[in-house]
Amino acid sequence: MGNTIGKIMPVPGKSSFLAPIAEKPPEPGATCRILIVDDDAPLRHTLSNALSKTGRSFDDCSNIADAIFLLERNAYELILLDYLLPDATGLVLLDWLAERRRGEAVIMISGEDAIEAAIGALRHGADDYVRKPYHIAQLQRAVESALHKTTLERANRLMSQRLRDSERLHRYLVESAPDLIFTLDLAGCFNYINPRVESLLGYSREALMHCPFVSLVVPEDLDHAQSLLAPDTLSSTGFTTELRLRRGNGELQDGGMASVAVSLAGLPILDDQHRVTGLYGVARDISEQKRAEEIITFQAYYDQLTHLPNRVLFKDRLELAIAQAQRRMGTLAVMFVDVDRFKLVNDTFGHAEGDALLRGIALRISATLRRGDTLARLGGDEFIILLPDISQPEDAETTVNKIFQALSTPFNLSHSDFRATVSIGIAIFPRDGTGAEELTRHADIAMYQIKRSGKNGFRFFDSSLNTHHRERIALENDLRSALEQGEFELYYQPQVDLSRSRIIGTEALLRWKHPAHGFINPAIFIPLAEELGLIGEISRWVLEQACHQLALWRHDGHRDLRMSVNLSSHDFDNRNIIGIVTDCITRHDLPPTSIELEITESMMMRDDAGVAAKVRQLRAAGFGVAIDDFGTGYSALAYLQKFPVSTLKIDRSFIRDLEGPQTSPIVSAIVAIARGFGLQLIAEGVEQRTQAETLRALGCDIMQGYYFAYPGSASQATHWLQAPPEAVLL
Ligand code: C2E
Ligand code: CA
Ligand code: CA
């Protein structure tokens, strides 16, 4: 196949820029095609023989029409064209070729010896003219030179095509580049700038032409830019730097930033003598990257939710403050602040509300602090405050009081108002420690102590707390293994109905027989178990044990006996509490009415549908549900409507104060409420005969307390069932 000039001249167009340049010079050995157009058949044959060479091939024809036919299908390097042909003169073919801008070289061969014919042929585009008769060597020379010429021309065409393509390619790349690309003259003014300037900075290219580059630089970076661009200091290898460029006004109206951070690479333009004549510049928008860097820094040192410093930054500031306090022999305070009942808010109202509350608390606490103090969030509901310069420990107390004051107004959460309280532990430098870590830990221990003794308060660290703390950790470890080690036992306290003079039920109360410390009070280890997430397992064990015991007693003939079991609020987080209880009574063949589950008022406070629905389900399944310690917490009659409980247990603090029917408006009120709602009433903590009598007079017949019996072991309780204590017969 010959070289295919006509077909493969690249047609410039966007897509062809990046395509390899199609036209190639003829490779050595490739076929060079020659067309012989002559009506003299023997001559055509002679010619092709005479001109034959390796790599050449010949077509021939006898008239213009056939020649055109062949030319329309093939490309040739050379045409040997007779002047006079049967259908027209060779000039017609020359015109045909010219019109189509064909690349074939043409040698006109003619018997016409008139010079006009030669001139006419050359004028019509022939490359050479050979007059008949000719010497074969003469023709060979003409052919060689014509072919040589076409090769040159083609190379030439190819070169300029490549140049054009390359030019277009580079222009295309520059003009559509995502970077700002420009050239500056010696005076530092733009003499080329790509269109990116419009989207990046909001200026038109035209407006910037011949303006100084530095007019785009923000004032803060101006000195730096000017020193970089000074031609005498410009290094031949160029520079890279970061600068901020000003945006045009148009962009600002969109609320965009006033400047764009760019990384700028500059390379001097040199002439033959290596003198600087200008500068190439490429500027890349790195504002996104800058912002990301800022965010990362922010994230490393600040809390995302409250935008307060985080633990890391706090530690930094504390260490600095300690160093300064050491130098000036000063005093500083670290205050550990923990939000009380925060988990309740989170569980009850959801995380969004919880987050809003934390932000609100952060704001209010911040407002009580002085400049120079630091409030940081350690995570969860824990905050920490640094007062870097106080004159005496009592100054910290002043701040604490301001914080309590600031929190005294309830927060408006979207469902209800919430009065947040906090527990604060304070450690003082140098009294309570000299290192950042130590001070923080001691403030934490003091805070923890407040939590244990009822929350909503503050306390200074004192070194005896440290040992308590260690004991607590030891206790935690022991509690984890108590169940496995069989260290738990259930005690039972009778509930008596004085109107019938009999024991109608027992409350199951958990006991932990610690191998070293003896009996440990449930008031101590139950909250610990809740905190450690062990309560679910423990409650299950209690239920199992209580049901087992009740089944034994029923088997012994105490058919109407009931069993009260205490549940923790965490048991209600366990979705399947109903399943667990139901399964338990089924296995022990107990009717649901024989089981009463005791829940506390604070659980009802958790206003979410979940708890209410579970109480309703338990009641629907036939279980009794009692509100324990009624009257102490957030009692509201509205809860009683929402939670269809069966029993109220009057808290023993009201019983303690009971001296005669007139002296107890609260117990009277609770009795009235129970009647109004059709609820059973149990008075607990009855220690004296007079209390029992007063309760009866008020209309409360069911009681529980030391007056009748202390909680006792299963065998002890079995004994009471057989022979009730005397007091029951009152
Ligand atoms: P609670 O449910 O209010 O239990 C009644 C507490 O009052 C018991 O304390 C009982 O021994 C005590 N008590 C009974 N009669 C009198 C009296 O006449 N005077 C006085 N001062 N106290 C009396 P205990 O056994 O130490 O239990 C303390 C708390 O621990 C219980 O309070 C209950 O909230 C929790 N608890 C006990 N067992 C369990 C359990 O199995 N599961 C759960 N979740 N909590 C339990
Ligand atoms: Ca109870
Ligand atoms: Ca109680």
PDB file of C-alpha atoms in Angstrom, residues 303-311 314 333-340 342 354-366 368-369 374-386 403 407 411 420-426 439-441 443-445 447-448 451:
ATOM      1  CA  ASP A 303     -13.976  19.907  70.629  1.00  0.00           C
ATOM      2  CA  GLN A 304     -16.242  19.744  67.599  1.00  0.00           C
ATOM      3  CA  LEU A 305     -19.498  19.975  69.503  1.00  0.00           C
ATOM      4  CA  THR A 306     -18.866  22.918  71.797  1.00  0.00           C
ATOM      5  CA  HIS A 307     -15.854  24.468  70.039  1.00  0.00           C
ATOM      6  CA  LEU A 308     -14.149  24.508  73.404  1.00  0.00           C
ATOM      7  CA  PRO A 309     -10.506  23.452  73.770  1.00  0.00           C
ATOM      8  CA  ASN A 310     -10.171  19.695  74.046  1.00  0.00           C
ATOM      9  CA  ARG A 311      -8.139  17.530  76.362  1.00  0.00           C
ATOM     10  CA  PHE A 314      -6.173  21.831  77.995  1.00  0.00           C
ATOM     11  CA  ALA A 333      -7.142  25.551  90.417  1.00  0.00           C
ATOM     12  CA  VAL A 334      -8.246  22.657  88.244  1.00  0.00           C
ATOM     13  CA  MET A 335     -11.963  21.982  88.411  1.00  0.00           C
ATOM     14  CA  PHE A 336     -13.479  18.821  87.075  1.00  0.00           C
ATOM     15  CA  VAL A 337     -17.116  19.378  86.105  1.00  0.00           C
ATOM     16  CA  ASP A 338     -19.480  16.488  85.416  1.00  0.00           C
ATOM     17  CA  VAL A 339     -23.080  17.000  84.360  1.00  0.00           C
ATOM     18  CA  ASP A 340     -25.494  15.120  86.608  1.00  0.00           C
ATOM     19  CA  PHE A 342     -26.791  13.619  81.600  1.00  0.00           C
ATOM     20  CA  GLY A 354     -28.237  15.984  74.673  1.00  0.00           C
ATOM     21  CA  ASP A 355     -25.858  17.831  72.360  1.00  0.00           C
ATOM     22  CA  ALA A 356     -27.882  21.023  72.634  1.00  0.00           C
ATOM     23  CA  LEU A 357     -27.785  20.751  76.402  1.00  0.00           C
ATOM     24  CA  LEU A 358     -24.010  20.286  76.417  1.00  0.00           C
ATOM     25  CA  ARG A 359     -23.589  23.343  74.200  1.00  0.00           C
ATOM     26  CA  GLY A 360     -25.880  25.336  76.453  1.00  0.00           C
ATOM     27  CA  ILE A 361     -23.994  24.287  79.554  1.00  0.00           C
ATOM     28  CA  ALA A 362     -20.671  25.133  77.895  1.00  0.00           C
ATOM     29  CA  LEU A 363     -21.955  28.606  77.038  1.00  0.00           C
ATOM     30  CA  ARG A 364     -23.259  29.328  80.501  1.00  0.00           C
ATOM     31  CA  ILE A 365     -20.120  28.108  82.235  1.00  0.00           C
ATOM     32  CA  SER A 366     -17.928  30.101  79.844  1.00  0.00           C
ATOM     33  CA  THR A 368     -18.856  32.853  84.406  1.00  0.00           C
ATOM     34  CA  LEU A 369     -15.128  32.657  83.692  1.00  0.00           C
ATOM     35  CA  THR A 374      -9.823  27.894  80.247  1.00  0.00           C
ATOM     36  CA  LEU A 375     -12.937  25.775  79.939  1.00  0.00           C
ATOM     37  CA  ALA A 376     -12.359  22.555  78.023  1.00  0.00           C
ATOM     38  CA  ARG A 377     -14.531  19.597  77.189  1.00  0.00           C
ATOM     39  CA  LEU A 378     -12.968  16.257  77.943  1.00  0.00           C
ATOM     40  CA  GLY A 379     -15.667  14.294  76.180  1.00  0.00           C
ATOM     41  CA  GLY A 380     -19.132  13.055  77.080  1.00  0.00           C
ATOM     42  CA  ASP A 381     -20.570  15.175  79.837  1.00  0.00           C
ATOM     43  CA  GLU A 382     -17.196  16.011  81.349  1.00  0.00           C
ATOM     44  CA  PHE A 383     -15.759  19.482  81.365  1.00  0.00           C
ATOM     45  CA  ILE A 384     -12.637  20.798  82.993  1.00  0.00           C
ATOM     46  CA  ILE A 385     -11.723  24.313  84.036  1.00  0.00           C
ATOM     47  CA  LEU A 386      -8.353  25.892  84.622  1.00  0.00           C
ATOM     48  CA  ILE A 403     -21.463  28.293  87.840  1.00  0.00           C
ATOM     49  CA  LEU A 407     -27.158  26.794  85.779  1.00  0.00           C
ATOM     50  CA  PHE A 411     -32.663  24.866  79.816  1.00  0.00           C
ATOM     51  CA  ALA A 420     -29.116  20.835  84.761  1.00  0.00           C
ATOM     52  CA  THR A 421     -26.963  20.330  87.804  1.00  0.00           C
ATOM     53  CA  VAL A 422     -23.278  19.531  87.933  1.00  0.00           C
ATOM     54  CA  SER A 423     -20.835  17.899  90.295  1.00  0.00           C
ATOM     55  CA  ILE A 424     -17.530  19.689  90.611  1.00  0.00           C
ATOM     56  CA  GLY A 425     -14.256  18.431  92.041  1.00  0.00           C
ATOM     57  CA  ILE A 426     -11.450  20.891  92.680  1.00  0.00           C
ATOM     58  CA  LEU A 439      -4.028  17.676  89.402  1.00  0.00           C
ATOM     59  CA  THR A 440      -6.531  16.489  86.814  1.00  0.00           C
ATOM     60  CA  ARG A 441      -6.802  13.075  88.420  1.00  0.00           C
ATOM     61  CA  ALA A 443      -9.987  16.925  90.669  1.00  0.00           C
ATOM     62  CA  ASP A 444     -11.651  13.904  89.073  1.00  0.00           C
ATOM     63  CA  ILE A 445     -11.531  11.927  92.327  1.00  0.00           C
ATOM     64  CA  MET A 447     -15.786  15.117  91.628  1.00  0.00           C
ATOM     65  CA  TYR A 448     -16.457  11.423  91.900  1.00  0.00           C
ATOM     66  CA  LYS A 451     -21.348  12.084  92.655  1.00  0.00           C
TER      67      LYS A 451
END
